[in-house]
GROMACS .gro file of C-alpha atoms in nm:
model
  487
    1MET     CA    1  -1.090  -7.313  15.353
    2LEU     CA    2  -0.840  -7.102  15.248
    3LYS     CA    3  -0.897  -6.743  15.329
    4LEU     CA    4  -0.741  -6.555  14.992
    5ARG     CA    5  -0.681  -6.144  15.045
    6LEU     CA    6  -0.988  -6.024  14.816
    7GLY     CA    7  -1.200  -6.111  15.194
    8ILE     CA    8  -1.339  -6.350  14.958
    9THR     CA    9  -1.404  -6.695  15.239
   10SER     CA   10  -1.688  -6.877  15.115
   11SER     CA   11  -1.693  -7.046  14.751
   12ARG     CA   12  -2.062  -7.085  14.722
   13VAL     CA   13  -2.201  -6.737  14.780
   14HIS     CA   14  -2.560  -6.694  14.543
   15TRP     CA   15  -2.648  -6.380  14.422
   16ASN     CA   16  -3.028  -6.298  14.439
   17LEU     CA   17  -3.022  -5.925  14.256
   18SER     CA   18  -3.318  -5.732  14.240
   19THR     CA   19  -3.368  -5.520  13.998
   20ARG     CA   20  -3.641  -5.241  13.906
   21ARG     CA   21  -3.708  -5.325  13.575
   22GLY     CA   22  -0.965  -5.268  12.301
   23SER     CA   23  -0.390  -5.323  11.648
   24ARG     CA   24  -0.325  -5.488  12.010
   25LYS     CA   25  -0.047  -5.725  11.994
   26LEU     CA   26   0.101  -5.825  12.348
   27SER     CA   27   0.511  -5.922  12.378
   28ILE     CA   28   0.559  -6.189  12.595
   29SER     CA   29   0.925  -6.273  12.587
   30ASN     CA   30   0.914  -6.566  12.833
   31PRO     CA   31   0.625  -6.685  12.986
   32LYS     CA   32   0.587  -6.551  13.303
   33TRP     CA   33   0.394  -6.371  13.524
   34HIS     CA   34   0.512  -5.997  13.512
   35ASP     CA   35   0.501  -5.681  13.784
   36GLY     CA   36   0.413  -5.911  14.056
   37GLU     CA   37   0.122  -5.955  13.878
   38HIS     CA   38   0.080  -6.376  14.052
   39PRO     CA   39   0.219  -6.321  14.395
   40PRO     CA   40   0.212  -6.646  14.633
   41LEU     CA   41  -0.143  -6.533  14.797
   42ALA     CA   42  -0.302  -6.427  14.405
   43LEU     CA   43  -0.625  -6.607  14.235
   44ARG     CA   44  -0.437  -6.921  13.994
   45HIS     CA   45  -0.621  -6.841  13.726
   46LEU     CA   46  -0.773  -7.157  13.591
   47VAL     CA   47  -0.791  -7.209  13.213
   48ASP     CA   48  -0.887  -7.349  12.942
   49ALA     CA   49  -0.510  -7.535  12.895
   50LYS     CA   50  -0.677  -7.910  12.800
   51SER     CA   51  -0.887  -7.708  12.473
   52ILE     CA   52  -0.554  -7.525  12.342
   53ARG     CA   53  -0.357  -7.848  12.291
   54LEU     CA   54  -0.666  -8.004  12.164
   55ASN     CA   55  -0.699  -7.728  11.949
   56PRO     CA   56  -0.323  -7.642  11.868
   57GLY     CA   57  -0.372  -7.532  11.486
   58LEU     CA   58  -0.737  -7.278  11.563
   59HIS     CA   59  -0.540  -7.112  11.782
   60SER     CA   60  -0.245  -7.019  11.603
   61GLN     CA   61  -0.397  -6.897  11.376
   62ASN     CA   62  -0.671  -6.753  11.570
   63CYS     CA   63  -0.347  -6.468  11.747
   64HIS     CA   64  -0.259  -6.436  11.378
   65GLU     CA   65  -0.612  -6.299  11.291
   66ARG     CA   66  -0.622  -6.118  11.591
   67ASN     CA   67  -0.264  -6.010  11.543
   68TYR     CA   68  -0.134  -6.109  11.850
   69ASN     CA   69   0.197  -6.297  11.580
   70GLU     CA   70   0.418  -6.350  11.874
   71LEU     CA   71   0.216  -6.562  12.054
   72ALA     CA   72   0.105  -6.759  11.801
   73GLN     CA   73   0.336  -7.093  11.857
   74TYR     CA   74   0.225  -7.125  12.242
   75PRO     CA   75  -0.043  -7.289  12.120
   76HIS     CA   76   0.165  -7.565  11.999
   77ARG     CA   77   0.401  -7.535  12.311
   78ILE     CA   78   0.116  -7.588  12.531
   79ALA     CA   79   0.069  -7.873  12.247
   80ASP     CA   80   0.448  -8.006  12.339
   81ALA     CA   81   0.444  -7.973  12.676
   82HIS     CA   82   0.121  -8.213  12.696
   83THR     CA   83   0.330  -8.467  12.537
   84ARG     CA   84   0.664  -8.473  12.783
   85TRP     CA   85   0.482  -8.438  13.076
   86LEU     CA   86   0.273  -8.764  12.979
   87GLU     CA   87   0.605  -8.950  12.836
   88ILE     CA   88   0.702  -8.842  13.166
   89GLU     CA   89   0.389  -8.998  13.341
   90ARG     CA   90   0.400  -9.334  13.126
   91ASN     CA   91   0.733  -9.360  13.221
   92ALA     CA   92   0.667  -9.275  13.583
   93PHE     CA   93   0.478  -9.566  13.586
   94GLU     CA   94   0.792  -9.816  13.514
   95THR     CA   95   0.924  -9.682  13.745
   96ARG     CA   96   0.688  -9.745  14.057
   97ARG     CA   97   0.685 -10.066  13.858
   98HIS     CA   98   0.984 -10.148  13.936
   99LEU     CA   99   1.037  -9.984  14.251
  100ARG     CA  100   0.779 -10.213  14.427
  101ALA     CA  101   0.871 -10.488  14.272
  102ALA     CA  102   1.253 -10.486  14.447
  103GLU     CA  103   1.064 -10.309  14.806
  104ALA     CA  104   0.909 -10.672  14.815
  105GLN     CA  105   1.325 -10.823  14.816
  106ILE     CA  106   1.428 -10.588  14.981
  107SER     CA  107   1.394 -10.848  15.218
  108SER     CA  108   1.650 -11.059  15.145
  109LYS     CA  109   1.916 -11.290  15.402
  110ASP     CA  110   2.165 -11.205  15.097
  111GLU     CA  111   2.325 -10.888  15.150
  112GLY     CA  112   2.492 -10.846  14.796
  113ARG     CA  113   2.127 -10.887  14.652
  114LYS     CA  114   1.961 -10.655  14.941
  115ARG     CA  115   2.298 -10.346  14.848
  116GLU     CA  116   2.139 -10.450  14.530
  117LEU     CA  117   1.801 -10.380  14.557
  118LEU     CA  118   1.797 -10.065  14.822
  119GLU     CA  119   2.091  -9.895  14.559
  120GLU     CA  120   1.770  -9.923  14.229
  121ALA     CA  121   1.487  -9.857  14.521
  122ARG     CA  122   1.686  -9.543  14.493
  123LYS     CA  123   1.772  -9.465  14.206
  124CYS     CA  124   1.380  -9.555  14.096
  125LYS     CA  125   1.290  -9.262  14.409
  126GLU     CA  126   1.539  -9.000  14.256
  127SER     CA  127   1.383  -9.032  13.888
  128LEU     CA  128   1.078  -8.980  14.092
  129ALA     CA  129   1.135  -8.703  14.167
  130ALA     CA  130   1.304  -8.544  13.877
  131GLY     CA  131   1.026  -8.682  13.694
  132GLU     CA  132   0.783  -8.506  13.923
  133LYS     CA  133   1.009  -8.147  13.923
  134ALA     CA  134   1.020  -8.201  13.493
  135GLN     CA  135   0.621  -8.286  13.512
  136ALA     CA  136   0.546  -7.922  13.707
  137GLU     CA  137   0.773  -7.726  13.533
  138LEU     CA  138   0.550  -7.815  13.245
  139LYS     CA  139   0.262  -7.767  13.419
  140ASP     CA  140   0.328  -7.395  13.531
  141GLU     CA  141   0.488  -7.352  13.134
  142ILE     CA  142   0.118  -7.458  13.015
  143TYR     CA  143  -0.052  -7.322  13.247
  144CYS     CA  144   0.183  -6.939  13.132
  145LEU     CA  145   0.151  -7.016  12.844
  146SER     CA  146  -0.217  -7.042  12.794
  147GLY     CA  147  -0.304  -6.777  13.027
  148ALA     CA  148  -0.100  -6.478  12.751
  149LEU     CA  149  -0.308  -6.664  12.482
  150PRO     CA  150  -0.630  -6.470  12.355
  151ASN     CA  151  -0.990  -6.506  12.379
  152LEU     CA  152  -1.129  -6.717  12.076
  153THR     CA  153  -1.331  -6.495  11.762
  154SER     CA  154  -1.690  -6.462  11.727
  155SER     CA  155  -1.760  -6.500  11.344
  156GLU     CA  156  -1.951  -6.160  11.340
  157SER     CA  157  -1.591  -5.971  11.335
  158PRO     CA  158  -1.402  -5.870  11.071
  159ARG     CA  159  -1.045  -6.032  10.984
  160GLY     CA  160  -0.794  -5.790  11.022
  161HIS     CA  161  -0.739  -5.405  11.040
  162GLU     CA  162  -1.090  -5.294  10.937
  163PRO     CA  163  -1.428  -5.233  11.127
  164ARG     CA  164  -1.754  -5.252  10.909
  165VAL     CA  165  -2.049  -4.956  11.004
  166LEU     CA  166  -2.328  -5.141  11.120
  167GLU     CA  167  -2.454  -4.815  11.130
  168LEU     CA  168  -2.475  -4.411  11.061
  169CYS     CA  169  -2.627  -4.101  11.159
  170GLU     CA  170  -2.472  -3.838  10.943
  171PRO     CA  171  -2.385  -3.516  11.091
  172PRO     CA  172  -2.406  -3.128  10.916
  173SER     CA  173  -2.263  -3.097  10.651
  174THR     CA  174  -2.207  -2.720  10.772
  175HIS     CA  175  -1.999  -2.819  11.040
  176TYR     CA  176  -1.709  -2.997  10.791
  177LEU     CA  177  -1.695  -2.637  10.721
  178GLU     CA  178  -1.648  -2.427  11.008
  179PRO     CA  179  -1.249  -2.456  11.214
  180LEU     CA  180  -1.372  -2.324  11.545
  181ARG     CA  181  -1.518  -2.582  11.656
  182ASP     CA  182  -1.315  -2.722  11.906
  183HIS     CA  183  -1.385  -2.830  12.217
  184VAL     CA  184  -1.074  -2.659  12.349
  185ARG     CA  185  -1.086  -2.354  12.186
  186ILE     CA  186  -1.483  -2.329  12.232
  187GLY     CA  187  -1.390  -2.446  12.671
  188ILE     CA  188  -1.137  -2.232  12.793
  189ALA     CA  189  -1.362  -1.898  12.620
  190LEU     CA  190  -1.662  -2.013  12.778
  191GLY     CA  191  -1.444  -2.048  13.104
  192LEU     CA  192  -1.528  -2.430  13.150
  193LEU     CA  193  -1.234  -2.593  13.102
  194ASP     CA  194  -0.831  -2.523  13.257
  195PHE     CA  195  -0.598  -2.766  13.091
  196GLY     CA  196  -0.242  -2.538  13.269
  197ALA     CA  197  -0.351  -2.538  13.621
  198ALA     CA  198  -0.431  -2.889  13.534
  199ALA     CA  199  -0.031  -2.957  13.410
  200THR     CA  200   0.104  -2.778  13.635
  201SER     CA  201  -0.028  -2.946  13.943
  202SER     CA  202  -0.021  -3.319  13.733
  203GLY     CA  203   0.144  -3.250  13.392
  204TRP     CA  204  -0.054  -3.369  13.056
  205GLY     CA  205  -0.319  -3.580  13.052
  206PHE     CA  206  -0.520  -3.413  13.342
  207TYR     CA  207  -0.806  -3.171  13.337
  208PHE     CA  208  -0.978  -2.867  13.520
  209LEU     CA  209  -1.391  -2.859  13.450
  210LEU     CA  210  -1.499  -2.531  13.543
  211ASN     CA  211  -1.831  -2.426  13.636
  212GLU     CA  212  -2.108  -2.596  13.376
  213ALA     CA  213  -1.848  -2.798  13.236
  214GLU     CA  214  -1.875  -3.000  13.620
  215ARG     CA  215  -2.181  -2.964  13.605
  216LEU     CA  216  -2.256  -3.159  13.272
  217GLU     CA  217  -1.991  -3.449  13.392
  218HIS     CA  218  -2.232  -3.485  13.729
  219ALA     CA  219  -2.523  -3.470  13.425
  220LEU     CA  220  -2.377  -3.714  13.214
  221VAL     CA  221  -2.358  -3.923  13.478
  222GLN     CA  222  -2.665  -3.903  13.589
  223TYR     CA  223  -2.903  -3.939  13.303
  224ALA     CA  224  -2.614  -4.259  13.172
  225ARG     CA  225  -2.681  -4.393  13.574
  226SER     CA  226  -3.067  -4.344  13.502
  227VAL     CA  227  -3.162  -4.513  13.117
  228ALA     CA  228  -2.882  -4.800  13.238
  229GLN     CA  229  -3.144  -4.849  13.585
  230GLN     CA  230  -3.460  -4.829  13.416
  231GLU     CA  231  -3.369  -5.120  13.160
  232GLY     CA  232  -3.298  -5.297  13.522
  233PHE     CA  233  -2.952  -5.305  13.518
  234CYS     CA  234  -2.815  -5.252  13.927
  235ALA     CA  235  -2.655  -4.983  14.036
  236VAL     CA  236  -2.343  -5.059  14.225
  237SER     CA  237  -2.054  -4.783  14.352
  238PRO     CA  238  -1.709  -4.988  14.269
  239PRO     CA  239  -1.359  -4.936  14.402
  240SER     CA  240  -1.091  -4.764  14.177
  241MET     CA  241  -0.809  -4.947  14.287
  242VAL     CA  242  -0.802  -5.389  14.232
  243TYR     CA  243  -0.537  -5.539  14.309
  244SER     CA  244  -0.345  -5.586  13.994
  245HIS     CA  245  -0.375  -6.049  13.905
  246ILE     CA  246  -0.740  -5.899  13.908
  247GLY     CA  247  -0.661  -5.659  13.604
  248THR     CA  248  -0.401  -5.987  13.380
  249ALA     CA  249  -0.778  -6.181  13.473
  250CYS     CA  250  -0.920  -5.993  13.332
  251GLY     CA  251  -0.747  -5.895  12.988
  252PHE     CA  252  -0.583  -5.551  13.184
  253ARG     CA  253  -0.258  -5.607  13.122
  254PRO     CA  254   0.027  -5.317  13.287
  255ARG     CA  255   0.266  -5.342  12.918
  256ASP     CA  256   0.217  -5.307  12.575
  257HIS     CA  257   0.413  -5.487  12.286
  258ASN     CA  258   0.610  -5.160  12.309
  259GLY     CA  259   0.662  -5.224  12.658
  260GLU     CA  260   0.468  -4.901  12.702
  261GLN     CA  261   0.296  -4.861  13.034
  262GLN     CA  262  -0.059  -4.896  13.065
  263VAL     CA  263  -0.163  -4.977  13.346
  264TYR     CA  264  -0.029  -4.712  13.670
  265SER     CA  265   0.043  -4.985  13.977
  266ILE     CA  266   0.099  -4.886  14.370
  267GLN     CA  267   0.463  -4.916  14.486
  268GLN     CA  268   0.454  -5.141  14.783
  269ASN     CA  269   0.664  -5.151  15.093
  270GLY     CA  270   0.892  -5.379  15.150
  271ARG     CA  271   0.712  -5.612  15.348
  272GLU     CA  272   0.394  -5.636  15.137
  273SER     CA  273   0.631  -5.758  14.892
  274GLU     CA  274   0.816  -5.974  15.172
  275ILE     CA  275   0.480  -6.149  15.229
  276GLY     CA  276   0.459  -6.194  14.865
  277ARG     CA  277   0.135  -5.967  14.904
  278PRO     CA  278  -0.066  -5.936  14.545
  279ARG     CA  279   0.020  -5.538  14.438
  280HIS     CA  280  -0.217  -5.283  14.322
  281SER     CA  281  -0.287  -5.064  14.062
  282LEU     CA  282  -0.548  -4.821  13.951
  283ALA     CA  283  -0.878  -4.978  13.699
  284GLY     CA  284  -0.896  -4.893  13.453
  285THR     CA  285  -1.207  -4.888  13.443
  286ALA     CA  286  -1.564  -5.062  13.614
  287GLU     CA  287  -1.486  -5.358  13.403
  288ILE     CA  288  -1.261  -5.519  13.631
  289PRO     CA  289  -1.355  -5.478  13.930
  290PHE     CA  290  -1.710  -5.604  13.848
  291ALA     CA  291  -1.590  -5.835  13.724
  292ALA     CA  292  -1.388  -5.943  14.026
  293MET     CA  293  -1.731  -5.938  14.200
  294GLY     CA  294  -1.790  -6.284  14.138
  295VAL     CA  295  -1.380  -6.401  14.258
  296ASN     CA  296  -1.561  -6.784  14.345
  297LYS     CA  297  -1.814  -6.737  14.391
  298ILE     CA  298  -2.111  -6.999  14.230
  299MET     CA  299  -2.487  -6.748  14.096
  300ASP     CA  300  -2.775  -6.923  14.058
  301HIS     CA  301  -2.891  -7.000  13.691
  302PRO     CA  302  -3.307  -6.860  13.777
  303SER     CA  303  -3.136  -6.428  13.817
  304MET     CA  304  -2.968  -6.452  13.538
  305PRO     CA  305  -2.795  -6.279  13.314
  306HIS     CA  306  -2.669  -6.035  13.615
  307ARG     CA  307  -2.681  -5.710  13.584
  308VAL     CA  308  -2.486  -5.317  13.718
  309VAL     CA  309  -2.371  -5.118  13.619
  310GLY     CA  310  -2.189  -4.762  13.737
  311SER     CA  311  -2.013  -4.512  13.830
  312SER     CA  312  -1.598  -4.491  13.895
  313ARG     CA  313  -1.294  -4.239  13.830
  314CYS     CA  314  -1.108  -4.484  13.581
  315PHE     CA  315  -0.733  -4.381  13.555
  316ARG     CA  316  -0.487  -4.480  13.151
  317ALA     CA  317  -0.166  -4.450  13.137
  318GLU     CA  318  -0.236  -4.400  12.728
  319ALA     CA  319   0.066  -4.440  12.607
  320GLY     CA  320   0.193  -4.244  12.370
  321ALA     CA  321   0.258  -3.900  12.130
  322ARG     CA  322   0.100  -3.593  12.220
  323GLY     CA  323  -0.030  -3.437  11.910
  324ARG     CA  324  -0.339  -3.379  11.779
  325GLU     CA  325  -0.533  -3.732  11.792
  326THR     CA  326  -0.453  -3.723  12.153
  327ARG     CA  327  -0.490  -3.301  12.189
  328GLY     CA  328  -0.818  -3.153  12.464
  329LEU     CA  329  -1.014  -3.451  12.654
  330TYR     CA  330  -0.984  -3.702  12.362
  331ARG     CA  331  -0.701  -3.863  12.504
  332VAL     CA  332  -0.613  -3.847  12.953
  333HIS     CA  333  -0.502  -4.046  13.214
  334GLU     CA  334  -0.813  -4.030  13.405
  335PHE     CA  335  -1.202  -3.928  13.367
  336THR     CA  336  -1.564  -4.090  13.507
  337LYS     CA  337  -1.701  -4.349  13.329
  338VAL     CA  338  -2.013  -4.519  13.346
  339GLU     CA  339  -1.944  -4.878  13.266
  340MET     CA  340  -2.263  -5.162  13.272
  341PHE     CA  341  -2.147  -5.495  13.319
  342ALA     CA  342  -2.323  -5.814  13.318
  343TRP     CA  343  -2.295  -6.216  13.412
  344THR     CA  344  -2.484  -6.472  13.161
  345LEU     CA  345  -2.578  -6.844  13.111
  346PRO     CA  346  -2.306  -7.013  12.907
  347GLY     CA  347  -2.467  -6.896  12.501
  348LYS     CA  348  -2.672  -6.705  12.589
  349GLU     CA  349  -2.473  -6.364  12.541
  350MET     CA  350  -2.669  -6.171  12.205
  351PRO     CA  351  -2.991  -6.073  12.440
  352ILE     CA  352  -2.750  -5.867  12.749
  353PHE     CA  353  -2.465  -5.758  12.424
  354GLU     CA  354  -2.815  -5.588  12.268
  355GLU     CA  355  -2.962  -5.428  12.532
  356MET     CA  356  -2.626  -5.285  12.605
  357VAL     CA  357  -2.637  -5.143  12.262
  358SER     CA  358  -3.006  -5.048  12.218
  359VAL     CA  359  -2.864  -4.815  12.572
  360GLN     CA  360  -2.556  -4.663  12.480
  361LYS     CA  361  -2.733  -4.567  12.085
  362GLN     CA  362  -3.014  -4.445  12.326
  363ILE     CA  363  -2.812  -4.251  12.546
  364ILE     CA  364  -2.592  -4.116  12.215
  365GLY     CA  365  -2.858  -4.042  11.960
  366SER     CA  366  -3.087  -3.810  12.245
  367LEU     CA  367  -2.804  -3.640  12.361
  368GLY     CA  368  -2.826  -3.490  11.987
  369LEU     CA  369  -2.455  -3.619  11.872
  370PRO     CA  370  -2.375  -3.762  11.494
  371PHE     CA  371  -2.236  -4.034  11.566
  372ARG     CA  372  -2.132  -4.450  11.321
  373ARG     CA  373  -2.192  -4.830  11.558
  374LEU     CA  374  -1.966  -5.001  11.417
  375GLU     CA  375  -1.819  -5.366  11.412
  376MET     CA  376  -1.461  -5.392  11.506
  377PRO     CA  377  -1.215  -5.562  11.348
  378THR     CA  378  -0.996  -5.821  11.473
  379HIS     CA  379  -0.714  -5.657  11.513
  380ASP     CA  380  -0.887  -5.432  11.758
  381LEU     CA  381  -0.952  -5.712  11.990
  382GLY     CA  382  -0.854  -5.697  12.358
  383ALA     CA  383  -0.696  -6.000  12.558
  384SER     CA  384  -1.083  -6.092  12.669
  385ALA     CA  385  -1.303  -5.989  12.352
  386PHE     CA  386  -1.476  -6.247  12.180
  387ARG     CA  387  -1.670  -5.981  11.968
  388LYS     CA  388  -1.709  -5.606  11.999
  389GLN     CA  389  -1.925  -5.335  11.861
  390ASP     CA  390  -1.796  -4.970  11.906
  391ILE     CA  391  -1.974  -4.651  11.874
  392GLU     CA  392  -1.823  -4.325  11.720
  393VAL     CA  393  -2.008  -3.965  11.731
  394PHE     CA  394  -1.807  -3.677  11.557
  395PHE     CA  395  -1.568  -3.435  11.609
  396PRO     CA  396  -1.592  -3.106  11.364
  397SER     CA  397  -1.242  -3.079  11.506
  398ARG     CA  398  -1.133  -3.434  11.343
  399LYS     CA  399  -1.281  -3.372  11.109
  400ASP     CA  400  -0.933  -3.476  10.922
  401LEU     CA  401  -0.847  -3.774  11.160
  402ASN     CA  402  -1.103  -4.096  11.092
  403GLY     CA  403  -1.352  -3.881  10.910
  404GLY     CA  404  -1.354  -3.668  11.300
  405TRP     CA  405  -1.552  -4.017  11.365
  406GLY     CA  406  -1.393  -4.046  11.749
  407GLU     CA  407  -1.499  -4.393  11.996
  408VAL     CA  408  -1.737  -4.306  12.254
  409THR     CA  409  -1.880  -4.666  12.349
  410SER     CA  410  -1.736  -5.008  12.318
  411THR     CA  411  -2.013  -5.320  12.409
  412SER     CA  412  -1.819  -5.694  12.431
  413ILE     CA  413  -1.875  -6.076  12.456
  414CYS     CA  414  -1.591  -6.130  12.674
  415THR     CA  415  -1.720  -6.527  12.718
  416ASP     CA  416  -1.613  -6.771  12.969
  417TYR     CA  417  -1.269  -6.544  12.913
  418GLN     CA  418  -1.287  -6.374  13.256
  419THR     CA  419  -1.472  -6.693  13.490
  420ARG     CA  420  -1.263  -6.897  13.431
  421ARG     CA  421  -0.912  -6.677  13.573
  422LEU     CA  422  -1.190  -6.533  13.832
  423ASN     CA  423  -1.346  -6.912  13.910
  424THR     CA  424  -1.665  -6.766  13.872
  425ARG     CA  425  -1.960  -7.002  13.820
  426VAL     CA  426  -2.315  -7.072  13.859
  427LYS     CA  427  -2.547  -7.354  13.857
  428MET     CA  428  -2.703  -7.516  13.570
  429PRO     CA  429  -3.040  -7.573  13.518
  430PRO     CA  430  -3.182  -7.872  13.585
  431GLY     CA  431  -3.187  -8.116  13.292
  432THR     CA  432  -2.877  -7.947  13.109
  433GLU     CA  433  -2.522  -8.139  13.126
  434MET     CA  434  -2.344  -7.917  13.356
  435LYS     CA  435  -2.442  -7.892  13.684
  436LEU     CA  436  -2.201  -7.555  13.682
  437ALA     CA  437  -1.992  -7.422  13.389
  438PHE     CA  438  -1.850  -7.096  13.356
  439PRO     CA  439  -2.098  -6.855  13.245
  440SER     CA  440  -2.041  -6.618  12.992
  441THR     CA  441  -1.926  -6.186  13.075
  442VAL     CA  442  -2.094  -5.902  12.873
  443ASN     CA  443  -1.956  -5.473  12.944
  444GLY     CA  444  -1.982  -5.245  12.780
  445THR     CA  445  -1.963  -4.810  12.819
  446ALA     CA  446  -2.255  -4.628  13.005
  447MET     CA  447  -2.125  -4.310  12.929
  448ALA     CA  448  -1.723  -4.207  12.863
  449VAL     CA  449  -1.722  -3.836  13.029
  450PRO     CA  450  -1.498  -3.704  12.881
  451ARG     CA  451  -1.472  -3.733  12.555
  452VAL     CA  452  -1.885  -3.661  12.502
  453LEU     CA  453  -1.833  -3.380  12.719
  454ALA     CA  454  -1.623  -3.271  12.418
  455ALA     CA  455  -1.836  -3.405  12.132
  456ILE     CA  456  -2.163  -3.132  12.273
  457LEU     CA  457  -1.928  -2.842  12.327
  458GLU     CA  458  -1.827  -2.895  11.922
  459ASN     CA  459  -2.207  -2.989  11.828
  460GLY     CA  460  -2.468  -2.871  11.991
  461TRP     CA  461  -2.237  -2.433  11.986
  462ASP     CA  462  -2.442  -2.212  11.730
  463GLY     CA  463  -2.151  -2.069  11.584
  464GLU     CA  464  -2.096  -1.781  11.792
  465GLU     CA  465  -2.093  -1.775  12.156
  466VAL     CA  466  -2.311  -2.031  12.304
  467VAL     CA  467  -2.353  -2.388  12.339
  468LYS     CA  468  -2.694  -2.570  12.353
  469ILE     CA  469  -2.768  -2.830  12.645
  470PRO     CA  470  -2.946  -3.155  12.515
  471GLU     CA  471  -3.273  -3.090  12.629
  472VAL     CA  472  -3.225  -3.480  12.857
  473LEU     CA  473  -2.950  -3.302  13.119
  474TRP     CA  474  -3.170  -3.037  13.208
  475PRO     CA  475  -3.328  -3.199  13.539
  476TRP     CA  476  -2.993  -3.178  13.635
  477MET     CA  477  -2.802  -2.775  13.524
  478ASP     CA  478  -3.019  -2.613  13.727
  479GLY     CA  479  -3.256  -2.467  13.543
  480ASP     CA  480  -2.975  -2.462  13.242
  481LYS     CA  481  -3.028  -2.411  12.836
  482VAL     CA  482  -2.738  -2.334  12.730
  483ILE     CA  483  -2.342  -2.249  12.806
  484GLY     CA  484  -2.290  -1.931  12.752
  485LYS     CA  485  -1.984  -1.647  12.802
  486ARG     CA  486  -1.954  -1.577  13.181
  487LYS     CA  487  -2.004  -1.227  13.255
   0.00000   0.00000   0.00000
């Protein structure tokens, strides 16, 4: 059996996890794998090209609805390429018939006729070789075009760019009137944040957490993880570096529609590039290494859903101009995040989706943060997401931007988008039509530390010189219940 450079040597591994109880566009002018994403030793994704070529109109409309307008012709190109592949196959059938007839008569004693038959056989073989080459090119075209298309979209997702508000917990009216509720000003004044030193050491988009802020990060991680584990999620500590093609399989592309870098890639040495070793990237979310836990594996249905949770450092290039919208901790290049991830039987995504949303609401609500829950529109869905809900909290310092609301968690159903590309399968229950199927994946943020920490500083500030620490975090704060000025 082929040994992939993913540390996996068996395609049949049964899991038994015992527990306690995304406007986005993608621009691909040529259908090929970019930036070393799919070198010779990488996985070959098992995209569902048949479904696309049988329903090109549906997939083309889906591209338009999700604002992937550049890809809207791909489904029709896939159908056309398949038609050409079939035409070559029909011609090859006739050519092979002629070849067999010619070869059967080559033993003729008539030398002139024998030369004619040999020439005919030679031309047939050349035609077949040319056809095989053309079919291989068409197959690669279909494969690459199919892999670039986004997932289909839930009927629950609003079409366009406006989200639908599902739930609202209003902030105190006084928070709208206090211009000093700014986490940068508060954090610096209380000796919690240092952006200047981080700019010197690492550049814009980095930060130092000092004193109580460092303990707050630890407390937020431990609290979020404990809530998820109480709901039956198995704790996992994932790597922060992944193969680039694994990220691509999960729906994360290295560049956005403007060609701006979104993913930090690790430079290869000459030897690694020469032998075709897959390139590494820094993971933008633990969703990627979690999904990769299922590469080439077959799961057992009785233990579905498989649920994991873990914290990791996340790295995002986050291209864009500096300004109020990216100020402070709101948009940074490196941060700690607690992620929930699950595999479910096909069509059984909603219970785990709702469970993740419930965990998020419990965490955010217990921190005393005003929040609203949104059903996200098609223009905001990443390539892998079939459906997504976000929870936004209120940031007084951003009241002139989106009314002060800013995303802190998201939950997405990805159906079989990721598992097809990673060859993760599940043994279906007896009596079902298929013995093996591709499971669905669901992922959700349990805690994005920088933004939640910023929201705590702004919403917990007493208006004078103290920030109140949420009570649920006290067990990890060494007895501190408030943060005041340092003496």
